[in-house]
Amino acid sequence: MTDLVPISLTVNGERVSAEVLPRLNLADFLRDQLGLTGTHVGCEHGVCGACTVRVNGDIVRACLLLAVQTESASVQTIEGLSDSGEVSDLQAAFRDRNALQCGYCTPGMLMAAQDILIHEPDADREQIREHLSGNYCRCTGYHAIVDAVEATARARSEQAR
Amino acid sequence: MKASAFSYARASSVVDALDLLARHGDQAKVLSGGQSLMPALNLRLSAPELLVDIGAIEELRGISVANGVLTIGALTRHVDILRSAEIARHAPLLTDAIAHVAHPAIRNRGTFGGSLAHADPASELPACALALDAVILVRSRDGERRIQAADFFTGIYETLLAPDELLVAVEVPVAKPNAVHFFHEYARRKGDYAIVGLAASGILDGDVFTGLRLGYFAVGDKPMLAMASDHLTGRPVTTSMLADAQTALDAEFDPQEDQQATAGMRRYLARQLMARCVSTLLGRQDLETRALA
Amino acid sequence: MNGASGKKSGLSVLDRPNSYIGKTVPRPNLDRLLQGRGQYVSDMVLPRMAHAVFLRSPYAHAKILKIDATTARAMPGVIAVVTGAELAKVITPWVGVLSHLKGLKSAPQHAIAIDRACWQGEAVAAVIATSRALAEDAAEAVAVDYEELVPVTDMRTALDPDAPVIHADLGDNLAFERTLDAGAVDQAFKDSDEVVEAEFVFGRHTGVTLEPRAVLADWNSGEERLTVYLGTQAPHMVQNIAALHLGLDEAQVRVVCKDVGGSFGIKVHIYADEMATLALSKLLRRPIKFVADRVESFNTDIHARDHVCKARIGVSKNGIINAFEIDDVTGIGPYSMYPRTSAIEANQVVNLVGGPYTTQNYRARTRVVFQNKNVTCQYRGVGHPIACSITEGLVDLAAQRIGMDPIEIRRRNLIRDDAYPCGSPSGLKFEALSHHASLDKLAAMMNYDALRAEQAKLRKQGIYRGIGIGSFIEVTNPSAAFYGVGGARISSQDGVAVRLDATGRVICQTSITEQGQGSESLTAQIVGSVLGVSMERVRVILGDTDNTPYGGGTWASRGAGIGGEAALQAAKVLRKNILDVAAAILQAGPGDLDIVDNAVVNVDGGQQRIELHELARIVYFRPDTLPPGFQPELMATRHFVPREYPFAFTNGVQASWLEVDPQTGFIKLLKHWVVEDCGTLINPQLVDEQIRGGVVQGLGAALYEHCIYDERGQLTNANMADYLVPMSGEMPDIDVGHVVSPTLESELGAKGAGEAGTAAAAAVVTNAVNDALAPFNVTITEIPLTPRVVLTALGRI
């Protein structure tokens, strides 16, 4: 057995102090120790995107990060993005367009969608598809998701004008 | 799949990291971006005793240009390369290649040094290093070594890096005025590992290649600089020269057979890539392999 | 349109004011999922909960000689290490056969293997510890002595006289064989101008639900009750099986199903490791959670569609198809899956080949053989994708042989839209389909002629695009003919209980289940429409055997057609009961009143007479003010089961437009179309999204997905980097249109829609690839269509 490592970070704006085993990955830390089960586990090898969260503003795979690596970091999960209202328009678009069915990919998908909306606000359908190509959805076949992201992009750019 | 237990040390400096590596040898693994290491740990394909996290070492970050040399710190993330104006100007092959590496969430963590040290034969950046004639800077407690990319990669996940050494930076000669580059890979889906890929860099004087470095990846147990490029340099390329180059290329490779392709298919695709590269760089439709919609 | 028993009595839900039927409304309760606040089994935590990890056989076929868990038992956090023999004291084995599949045989299967492991990945021991990680650590320390046995890994040779027999007691590796000979097939082939033959090969693949299988079993020894938290499509089936094999009464078992991260049939089955988890909870007297990891999922989630089929079609020069014939072999696992059997898929293939077409000459044989590979069973679409790929592939080959356009040959052979009711040579009964109207609509939607012109133009430039068309029929709303007649305790009926609560809101309990397709929404839409109540005031409870009526659940595209009709009928009764109360309160005739917008109103003139919450207040708290002797009843339950037609068939047609690069073998999907006739559409957007999702699963099968076993029975690509699933970058936009032929078996008229997308997607992609490559004279009848397959067919490698 190895020693516990103390870490101190911010999760969804809240200061968190914990003692963790080095091998504990961020996804399991969020889910099991902080009860933030909105971040989902689908593969544990970084391919499916279900565990996508934000660390220091960048989207990352929580299954490929150790909790100990988040010392002093700012982590945001889907719960945080929801409560702050940052993605409320995107969530509404998903709801109206039925861009989710079982909901398992949805938190990660919203993270990735918000990422392209921030970094490439003028993205077209093909670019949206490319940016989301690391997030597996088995239910929707992606068409509705692309529609919802595209609609949100248009609405945001109209608001910006 | 949960990783086996290991200890963890966060190195505060290169000296600190080298000290840890010297003490623990091959029982330690360097944690850089973790995008290749973590899957291996989670799948229990790897079970080191100690992870040395180099993520906090500022000295390993940064991109700079001086005296005709572009220096890229080992901790430079893929996304940093994608967004770097210096790299777009001085090594645009990297800018093109990086867009093919995995997906945004992976690119936000994965590092240039990590990718080279991991040496997956199907990955893009080692082949780019070959094409760009890069020099890889490696440090141990005994000092620093400079290793040509052409020598660095020795096998599947194998490099000249010793267990007590750290890859600290990569130097790339800045692109000359008449430099050209080409990047393409055949992959089933965006972000997948290539079935076969080509990173090429050269000098084009009029319609003559005076230099051409063809860095193939996913063609064997390591990335390969194709000697067949000799058939394409020094005079205007004809279809017959291209055919000779493709024949020579076949003989250079010993590709693996796997679920994606037979050895013969990899050779075939490598030849297609050569034609595509040459026709694109020269603007010569007659040499062309037509791209998809 | 001809019909069955035809008459509709009384109210039609389609006539109601402000009806939600046919409306695209957002599903209720999506915010929960959008905020990451759903509750999937893997999210659940119970006091004293422990984690199970299964040690799995690394060999496809091996005797288990010895298991030494001494070291493992002493490791940190380990609670127990349990072998198959130990667990057999708590849980009995099962056999996956049903009597209506004549001759189907299978060997008993244990929750954890005893003495012999029969596929790579079969569990041979369970390690229970305080965390998954600690259990995995201990599993590494369990020493198992195996003696390797010769595995059966090639279905083509599994029936050879010298092939090793997996279960000696069964005599051979043949699980099931069925033959069919209808019409006059030999004469029909003799009379044909052309007979085209092909061998169709299908890559075994699997569901890859994003949430892996997960179960939390909670045996409460104080209550002597087992609560099973499981993302199952059929909670009552699980209740029955758990009770049966654990020696309990069904009343001692509660199955709870909250959010499920994708199922598609994968989670309609019950798995050995899940049964083991239930037994472990009983044995250890505490909650036990098992969450499969991705590698385990690939090795143990049911696989499907592992077929090789020789097939022929006889056609005349005028385009008339005279006969179909198939000889199919499918390789399943070492056991027929329990309780739905691994023979249903092959049985469906025999039933469905040729289904849309007029010819009555059809001969078929299917043989289902055991192999030492993972078990197989029903996965979205079941046999439809195989039958459709074969049928539509043959039709295109026939068209090509006689030089006829693929749409034209279909026009000459599809059953006419006015020919119903009628039947297929395999005994299927069709109530009312719309093959021609659907094909016409498809041709218009895709602008077929324009695409043909574009194809011709691009071909001259060395660009090879193709069009693939495929008609299909789809089994939905199954009656007891599917499972019940074979002795399975899988219900073919469903029930809904609706009540008006004390604040005038409506609560529905339904026995269908939700995996994201919209079961909750369709129930609320129907109930809201019938009752005249707005959807926001309707709450739907599902997925709990303690709190819903008894029913089959959601599978085989039955949720809307069967569960929806039960909701409709129950709501009708409640409506009548409410109006009886209102009439009593208002001293009116019940026929003078209606319910609109949450209030009782006059039929004439529409004025509001009393709001539902006020009516409820009176019933629940002031019944003293009601007329003497009057007993109000604000709750009603109705069940529904299809009685006349064994299945409500739907029909549709799909098209694919794609480009093939003959230099590299790569295929780019450009566009996809579907016209689907599934009867009454309750929520058009939800139906379309089911179709899109189903199509993409079919596209995955067409191009990417393959569980690749080596000759030793090792699954070589059990991870998401090597097993390729469709991602957004490569998928096309999918246009969906509808024709509507309601079923007259129910008032709702809804047939099922969940599996239609998967049925024909691979067929039309294959047809499109062959169409694109027609100038090269190649025909490919194998999926997945990888670059390697294409380049090989073109002779380039």
Short mmCIF file of N, CA and C in Angstrom, two decimals, chain C residues 104-234:
data_model
loop_
_atom_site.label_atom_id
_atom_site.label_comp_id
_atom_site.label_asym_id
_atom_site.label_seq_id
_atom_site.Cartn_x
_atom_site.Cartn_y
_atom_site.Cartn_z
N LEU C 104 -34.19 -27.10 -30.36
CA LEU C 104 -33.14 -26.28 -29.75
C LEU C 104 -32.60 -26.98 -28.51
N LYS C 105 -31.29 -27.15 -28.46
CA LYS C 105 -30.70 -27.78 -27.29
C LYS C 105 -29.53 -26.94 -26.78
N SER C 106 -29.31 -27.02 -25.49
CA SER C 106 -28.22 -26.27 -24.88
C SER C 106 -27.87 -26.93 -23.56
N ALA C 107 -26.69 -26.69 -23.07
CA ALA C 107 -26.23 -27.30 -21.83
C ALA C 107 -26.49 -26.36 -20.66
N PRO C 108 -26.56 -26.90 -19.46
CA PRO C 108 -26.76 -26.03 -18.29
C PRO C 108 -25.57 -25.09 -18.11
N GLN C 109 -25.90 -23.84 -17.76
CA GLN C 109 -24.87 -22.84 -17.54
C GLN C 109 -24.95 -22.36 -16.10
N HIS C 110 -23.80 -22.24 -15.48
CA HIS C 110 -23.74 -21.78 -14.10
C HIS C 110 -23.40 -20.30 -14.03
N ALA C 111 -23.73 -19.67 -12.91
CA ALA C 111 -23.43 -18.25 -12.74
C ALA C 111 -21.93 -18.00 -12.81
N ILE C 112 -21.18 -18.88 -12.16
CA ILE C 112 -19.71 -18.87 -12.31
C ILE C 112 -19.32 -20.27 -12.75
N ALA C 113 -18.47 -20.38 -13.72
CA ALA C 113 -18.13 -21.67 -14.31
C ALA C 113 -17.61 -22.64 -13.25
N ILE C 114 -18.02 -23.88 -13.43
CA ILE C 114 -17.54 -24.96 -12.54
C ILE C 114 -16.83 -25.97 -13.42
N ASP C 115 -15.64 -26.33 -13.08
CA ASP C 115 -14.86 -27.38 -13.77
C ASP C 115 -14.38 -27.01 -15.16
N ARG C 116 -15.10 -26.15 -15.87
CA ARG C 116 -14.69 -25.90 -17.25
C ARG C 116 -15.11 -24.51 -17.66
N ALA C 117 -14.19 -23.80 -18.30
CA ALA C 117 -14.51 -22.49 -18.87
C ALA C 117 -14.69 -22.70 -20.37
N CYS C 118 -15.76 -22.10 -20.92
CA CYS C 118 -16.09 -22.36 -22.31
C CYS C 118 -15.98 -21.16 -23.24
N TRP C 119 -15.55 -20.01 -22.72
CA TRP C 119 -15.19 -18.94 -23.63
C TRP C 119 -14.19 -18.03 -22.92
N GLN C 120 -13.34 -17.41 -23.68
CA GLN C 120 -12.35 -16.50 -23.11
C GLN C 120 -13.11 -15.30 -22.56
N GLY C 121 -13.07 -15.14 -21.25
CA GLY C 121 -13.86 -14.10 -20.62
C GLY C 121 -14.92 -14.64 -19.67
N GLU C 122 -15.18 -15.95 -19.72
CA GLU C 122 -16.16 -16.51 -18.80
C GLU C 122 -15.60 -16.44 -17.38
N ALA C 123 -16.44 -16.08 -16.44
CA ALA C 123 -15.99 -15.92 -15.06
C ALA C 123 -15.70 -17.28 -14.43
N VAL C 124 -14.57 -17.37 -13.73
CA VAL C 124 -14.23 -18.61 -13.03
C VAL C 124 -14.16 -18.42 -11.52
N ALA C 125 -14.17 -17.19 -11.06
CA ALA C 125 -14.19 -16.91 -9.62
C ALA C 125 -14.59 -15.46 -9.43
N ALA C 126 -15.08 -15.15 -8.23
CA ALA C 126 -15.43 -13.77 -7.90
C ALA C 126 -14.59 -13.32 -6.72
N VAL C 127 -14.09 -12.09 -6.82
CA VAL C 127 -13.36 -11.48 -5.71
C VAL C 127 -14.18 -10.30 -5.23
N ILE C 128 -14.48 -10.30 -3.95
CA ILE C 128 -15.29 -9.21 -3.40
C ILE C 128 -14.43 -8.44 -2.41
N ALA C 129 -14.38 -7.12 -2.60
CA ALA C 129 -13.54 -6.30 -1.74
C ALA C 129 -14.20 -4.95 -1.53
N THR C 130 -13.56 -4.12 -0.71
CA THR C 130 -14.16 -2.84 -0.36
C THR C 130 -14.04 -1.80 -1.48
N SER C 131 -13.24 -2.07 -2.48
CA SER C 131 -13.21 -1.21 -3.66
C SER C 131 -12.89 -2.06 -4.87
N ARG C 132 -13.25 -1.54 -6.02
CA ARG C 132 -12.96 -2.25 -7.27
C ARG C 132 -11.45 -2.43 -7.44
N ALA C 133 -10.70 -1.39 -7.11
CA ALA C 133 -9.24 -1.45 -7.30
C ALA C 133 -8.63 -2.55 -6.43
N LEU C 134 -9.05 -2.62 -5.18
CA LEU C 134 -8.51 -3.64 -4.28
C LEU C 134 -8.93 -5.03 -4.74
N ALA C 135 -10.15 -5.16 -5.25
CA ALA C 135 -10.59 -6.46 -5.75
C ALA C 135 -9.76 -6.86 -6.97
N GLU C 136 -9.42 -5.90 -7.81
CA GLU C 136 -8.59 -6.22 -8.98
C GLU C 136 -7.19 -6.63 -8.53
N ASP C 137 -6.66 -5.95 -7.52
CA ASP C 137 -5.34 -6.33 -6.99
C ASP C 137 -5.38 -7.79 -6.54
N ALA C 138 -6.43 -8.13 -5.80
CA ALA C 138 -6.52 -9.49 -5.26
C ALA C 138 -6.75 -10.50 -6.37
N ALA C 139 -7.52 -10.13 -7.37
CA ALA C 139 -7.78 -11.06 -8.48
C ALA C 139 -6.48 -11.48 -9.14
N GLU C 140 -5.54 -10.55 -9.21
CA GLU C 140 -4.23 -10.89 -9.81
C GLU C 140 -3.52 -11.96 -9.00
N ALA C 141 -3.87 -12.05 -7.73
CA ALA C 141 -3.17 -13.00 -6.85
C ALA C 141 -3.86 -14.35 -6.74
N VAL C 142 -5.01 -14.51 -7.40
CA VAL C 142 -5.68 -15.80 -7.38
C VAL C 142 -5.00 -16.69 -8.42
N ALA C 143 -4.57 -17.85 -8.00
CA ALA C 143 -3.85 -18.75 -8.91
C ALA C 143 -4.81 -19.81 -9.42
N VAL C 144 -4.98 -19.87 -10.72
CA VAL C 144 -5.87 -20.87 -11.31
C VAL C 144 -5.05 -21.79 -12.20
N ASP C 145 -5.20 -23.09 -11.99
CA ASP C 145 -4.58 -24.08 -12.87
C ASP C 145 -5.57 -24.48 -13.95
N TYR C 146 -5.23 -24.23 -15.17
CA TYR C 146 -6.09 -24.59 -16.30
C TYR C 146 -5.45 -25.73 -17.09
N GLU C 147 -6.29 -26.54 -17.70
CA GLU C 147 -5.80 -27.46 -18.73
C GLU C 147 -6.51 -27.06 -20.01
N GLU C 148 -5.73 -26.55 -20.94
CA GLU C 148 -6.35 -26.07 -22.18
C GLU C 148 -6.98 -27.21 -22.95
N LEU C 149 -8.16 -26.93 -23.50
CA LEU C 149 -8.85 -27.88 -24.37
C LEU C 149 -8.93 -27.28 -25.77
N VAL C 150 -9.16 -28.11 -26.74
CA VAL C 150 -9.25 -27.60 -28.11
C VAL C 150 -10.53 -26.79 -28.25
N PRO C 151 -10.41 -25.55 -28.69
CA PRO C 151 -11.63 -24.75 -28.82
C PRO C 151 -12.27 -24.91 -30.19
N VAL C 152 -13.56 -24.74 -30.24
CA VAL C 152 -14.29 -24.70 -31.51
C VAL C 152 -14.46 -23.24 -31.88
N THR C 153 -13.80 -22.81 -32.94
CA THR C 153 -13.82 -21.38 -33.24
C THR C 153 -14.19 -21.06 -34.68
N ASP C 154 -14.54 -22.07 -35.45
CA ASP C 154 -14.90 -21.81 -36.85
C ASP C 154 -16.27 -22.41 -37.10
N MET C 155 -17.26 -21.56 -37.32
CA MET C 155 -18.61 -22.09 -37.48
C MET C 155 -18.73 -22.94 -38.74
N ARG C 156 -17.86 -22.70 -39.70
CA ARG C 156 -17.96 -23.46 -40.94
C ARG C 156 -17.56 -24.92 -40.75
N THR C 157 -16.77 -25.19 -39.71
CA THR C 157 -16.32 -26.57 -39.51
C THR C 157 -16.85 -27.17 -38.21
N ALA C 158 -17.64 -26.40 -37.46
CA ALA C 158 -18.09 -26.86 -36.14
C ALA C 158 -18.95 -28.11 -36.21
N LEU C 159 -19.55 -28.37 -37.40
CA LEU C 159 -20.41 -29.55 -37.51
C LEU C 159 -19.72 -30.69 -38.24
N ASP C 160 -18.44 -30.52 -38.57
CA ASP C 160 -17.72 -31.61 -39.21
C ASP C 160 -17.65 -32.80 -38.26
N PRO C 161 -17.63 -34.00 -38.81
CA PRO C 161 -17.61 -35.19 -37.95
C PRO C 161 -16.41 -35.22 -37.00
N ASP C 162 -15.30 -34.63 -37.42
CA ASP C 162 -14.12 -34.69 -36.55
C ASP C 162 -13.94 -33.44 -35.69
N ALA C 163 -14.95 -32.56 -35.70
CA ALA C 163 -14.84 -31.36 -34.87
C ALA C 163 -15.00 -31.74 -33.40
N PRO C 164 -14.24 -31.11 -32.51
CA PRO C 164 -14.46 -31.38 -31.08
C PRO C 164 -15.87 -30.95 -30.69
N VAL C 165 -16.51 -31.74 -29.86
CA VAL C 165 -17.86 -31.42 -29.41
C VAL C 165 -17.75 -30.73 -28.06
N ILE C 166 -18.31 -29.53 -27.97
CA ILE C 166 -18.14 -28.73 -26.74
C ILE C 166 -18.85 -29.39 -25.56
N HIS C 167 -20.08 -29.84 -25.77
CA HIS C 167 -20.82 -30.50 -24.69
C HIS C 167 -21.11 -31.93 -25.11
N ALA C 168 -20.36 -32.86 -24.55
CA ALA C 168 -20.48 -34.25 -24.98
C ALA C 168 -21.91 -34.77 -24.86
N ASP C 169 -22.61 -34.36 -23.80
CA ASP C 169 -23.99 -34.82 -23.60
C ASP C 169 -24.92 -34.43 -24.73
N LEU C 170 -24.58 -33.36 -25.43
CA LEU C 170 -25.46 -32.91 -26.50
C LEU C 170 -25.19 -33.63 -27.82
N GLY C 171 -24.09 -34.32 -27.88
CA GLY C 171 -23.81 -35.13 -29.08
C GLY C 171 -23.06 -34.40 -30.18
N ASP C 172 -23.42 -33.18 -30.44
CA ASP C 172 -22.72 -32.42 -31.47
C ASP C 172 -22.80 -30.95 -31.13
N ASN C 173 -22.33 -30.09 -32.03
CA ASN C 173 -22.32 -28.64 -31.77
C ASN C 173 -23.52 -27.93 -32.41
N LEU C 174 -24.51 -28.70 -32.83
CA LEU C 174 -25.67 -28.08 -33.45
C LEU C 174 -26.68 -27.70 -32.37
N ALA C 175 -26.89 -26.39 -32.21
CA ALA C 175 -27.86 -25.96 -31.20
C ALA C 175 -29.28 -26.04 -31.75
N PHE C 176 -29.42 -25.66 -33.03
CA PHE C 176 -30.76 -25.52 -33.58
C PHE C 176 -30.67 -25.55 -35.09
N GLU C 177 -31.66 -26.18 -35.72
CA GLU C 177 -31.74 -26.14 -37.17
C GLU C 177 -33.18 -25.92 -37.56
N ARG C 178 -33.39 -25.10 -38.55
CA ARG C 178 -34.76 -24.92 -39.04
C ARG C 178 -34.73 -24.90 -40.55
N THR C 179 -35.70 -25.57 -41.14
CA THR C 179 -35.82 -25.51 -42.60
C THR C 179 -37.23 -25.07 -42.96
N LEU C 180 -37.32 -24.51 -44.13
CA LEU C 180 -38.60 -24.01 -44.62
C LEU C 180 -38.62 -24.23 -46.13
N ASP C 181 -39.72 -24.69 -46.64
CA ASP C 181 -39.81 -24.89 -48.09
C ASP C 181 -41.21 -24.50 -48.51
N ALA C 182 -41.33 -23.33 -49.10
CA ALA C 182 -42.65 -22.81 -49.45
C ALA C 182 -42.75 -22.62 -50.96
N GLY C 183 -43.92 -22.89 -51.50
CA GLY C 183 -44.13 -22.70 -52.93
C GLY C 183 -43.44 -23.81 -53.72
N ALA C 184 -42.94 -23.47 -54.89
CA ALA C 184 -42.28 -24.45 -55.76
C ALA C 184 -40.94 -23.86 -56.18
N VAL C 185 -39.99 -23.96 -55.30
CA VAL C 185 -38.73 -23.25 -55.48
C VAL C 185 -37.92 -23.79 -56.66
N ASP C 186 -37.80 -25.11 -56.76
CA ASP C 186 -36.96 -25.65 -57.84
C ASP C 186 -37.51 -25.28 -59.21
N GLN C 187 -38.83 -25.39 -59.34
CA GLN C 187 -39.45 -25.01 -60.61
C GLN C 187 -39.24 -23.53 -60.90
N ALA C 188 -39.35 -22.73 -59.85
CA ALA C 188 -39.19 -21.28 -60.01
C ALA C 188 -37.79 -20.93 -60.49
N PHE C 189 -36.78 -21.62 -59.96
CA PHE C 189 -35.42 -21.35 -60.45
C PHE C 189 -35.26 -21.83 -61.89
N LYS C 190 -35.88 -22.97 -62.19
CA LYS C 190 -35.82 -23.47 -63.58
C LYS C 190 -36.43 -22.46 -64.54
N ASP C 191 -37.54 -21.86 -64.11
CA ASP C 191 -38.24 -20.92 -64.97
C ASP C 191 -37.57 -19.56 -65.06
N SER C 192 -36.56 -19.33 -64.23
CA SER C 192 -35.94 -18.00 -64.21
C SER C 192 -34.96 -17.83 -65.36
N ASP C 193 -34.91 -16.63 -65.90
CA ASP C 193 -33.92 -16.35 -66.94
C ASP C 193 -32.53 -16.24 -66.35
N GLU C 194 -32.47 -15.72 -65.14
CA GLU C 194 -31.17 -15.58 -64.46
C GLU C 194 -31.29 -16.07 -63.03
N VAL C 195 -30.27 -16.78 -62.59
CA VAL C 195 -30.16 -17.16 -61.18
C VAL C 195 -28.84 -16.61 -60.67
N VAL C 196 -28.91 -15.78 -59.65
CA VAL C 196 -27.70 -15.17 -59.11
C VAL C 196 -27.45 -15.72 -57.72
N GLU C 197 -26.20 -16.07 -57.47
CA GLU C 197 -25.83 -16.63 -56.17
C GLU C 197 -24.78 -15.77 -55.51
N ALA C 198 -24.80 -15.73 -54.22
CA ALA C 198 -23.73 -15.03 -53.51
C ALA C 198 -23.59 -15.60 -52.11
N GLU C 199 -22.43 -15.42 -51.53
CA GLU C 199 -22.26 -15.79 -50.14
C GLU C 199 -22.15 -14.50 -49.33
N PHE C 200 -23.01 -14.34 -48.38
CA PHE C 200 -23.03 -13.13 -47.55
C PHE C 200 -22.33 -13.43 -46.23
N VAL C 201 -21.37 -12.61 -45.89
CA VAL C 201 -20.60 -12.81 -44.66
C VAL C 201 -20.78 -11.59 -43.77
N PHE C 202 -21.08 -11.84 -42.51
CA PHE C 202 -21.34 -10.75 -41.58
C PHE C 202 -20.36 -10.83 -40.41
N GLY C 203 -19.77 -9.72 -40.08
CA GLY C 203 -18.85 -9.68 -38.94
C GLY C 203 -19.62 -9.65 -37.64
N ARG C 204 -19.29 -10.60 -36.78
CA ARG C 204 -19.88 -10.60 -35.44
C ARG C 204 -19.60 -9.25 -34.80
N HIS C 205 -20.61 -8.65 -34.17
CA HIS C 205 -20.33 -7.40 -33.47
C HIS C 205 -21.24 -7.28 -32.26
N THR C 206 -21.18 -6.16 -31.57
CA THR C 206 -21.87 -6.03 -30.30
C THR C 206 -22.37 -4.62 -30.07
N GLY C 207 -23.08 -4.43 -28.95
CA GLY C 207 -23.83 -3.20 -28.76
C GLY C 207 -23.03 -1.99 -28.32
N VAL C 208 -21.98 -2.22 -27.54
CA VAL C 208 -21.14 -1.13 -27.01
C VAL C 208 -21.99 0.01 -26.43
N THR C 209 -22.79 -0.33 -25.45
CA THR C 209 -23.52 0.71 -24.73
C THR C 209 -22.49 1.57 -24.00
N LEU C 210 -22.69 2.87 -23.97
CA LEU C 210 -21.66 3.72 -23.36
C LEU C 210 -21.55 3.45 -21.86
N GLU C 211 -22.69 3.24 -21.22
CA GLU C 211 -22.62 2.78 -19.83
C GLU C 211 -22.46 1.27 -19.87
N PRO C 212 -21.35 0.74 -19.35
CA PRO C 212 -21.24 -0.72 -19.34
C PRO C 212 -22.30 -1.33 -18.44
N ARG C 213 -22.47 -2.64 -18.54
CA ARG C 213 -23.44 -3.30 -17.67
C ARG C 213 -23.07 -3.09 -16.20
N ALA C 214 -24.09 -2.85 -15.41
CA ALA C 214 -23.85 -2.60 -13.99
C ALA C 214 -25.04 -3.12 -13.21
N VAL C 215 -24.78 -3.73 -12.08
CA VAL C 215 -25.86 -4.22 -11.22
C VAL C 215 -25.46 -4.00 -9.76
N LEU C 216 -26.42 -3.61 -8.97
CA LEU C 216 -26.22 -3.50 -7.53
C LEU C 216 -27.27 -4.37 -6.88
N ALA C 217 -26.83 -5.45 -6.24
CA ALA C 217 -27.74 -6.41 -5.62
C ALA C 217 -27.73 -6.19 -4.12
N ASP C 218 -28.92 -6.06 -3.57
CA ASP C 218 -29.01 -5.77 -2.14
C ASP C 218 -29.91 -6.80 -1.46
N TRP C 219 -29.30 -7.85 -0.92
CA TRP C 219 -30.07 -8.83 -0.14
C TRP C 219 -30.13 -8.34 1.28
N ASN C 220 -31.35 -8.07 1.72
CA ASN C 220 -31.56 -7.63 3.09
C ASN C 220 -32.00 -8.85 3.89
N SER C 221 -31.08 -9.36 4.74
CA SER C 221 -31.40 -10.61 5.41
C SER C 221 -32.43 -10.41 6.52
N GLY C 222 -32.61 -9.18 6.95
CA GLY C 222 -33.66 -8.92 7.93
C GLY C 222 -35.04 -9.02 7.29
N GLU C 223 -35.18 -8.48 6.11
CA GLU C 223 -36.47 -8.52 5.41
C GLU C 223 -36.61 -9.76 4.56
N GLU C 224 -35.51 -10.49 4.38
CA GLU C 224 -35.49 -11.62 3.45
C GLU C 224 -35.98 -11.16 2.07
N ARG C 225 -35.42 -10.06 1.64
CA ARG C 225 -35.84 -9.49 0.36
C ARG C 225 -34.61 -9.05 -0.43
N LEU C 226 -34.66 -9.28 -1.71
CA LEU C 226 -33.57 -8.89 -2.59
C LEU C 226 -34.02 -7.73 -3.45
N THR C 227 -33.31 -6.63 -3.37
CA THR C 227 -33.57 -5.52 -4.28
C THR C 227 -32.44 -5.48 -5.29
N VAL C 228 -32.80 -5.48 -6.55
CA VAL C 228 -31.82 -5.52 -7.62
C VAL C 228 -31.91 -4.20 -8.38
N TYR C 229 -30.84 -3.43 -8.34
CA TYR C 229 -30.76 -2.20 -9.14
C TYR C 229 -30.04 -2.57 -10.42
N LEU C 230 -30.74 -2.51 -11.52
CA LEU C 230 -30.20 -3.03 -12.77
C LEU C 230 -30.77 -2.22 -13.92
N GLY C 231 -29.96 -1.85 -14.86
CA GLY C 231 -30.45 -1.09 -16.02
C GLY C 231 -31.10 -2.00 -17.03
N THR C 232 -32.13 -2.72 -16.62
CA THR C 232 -32.72 -3.73 -17.48
C THR C 232 -33.89 -3.20 -18.28
N GLN C 233 -34.13 -3.77 -19.42
CA GLN C 233 -35.30 -3.42 -20.23
C GLN C 233 -36.53 -4.19 -19.75
N ALA C 234 -36.33 -5.25 -18.97
CA ALA C 234 -37.45 -6.12 -18.61
C ALA C 234 -37.40 -6.47 -17.12
#
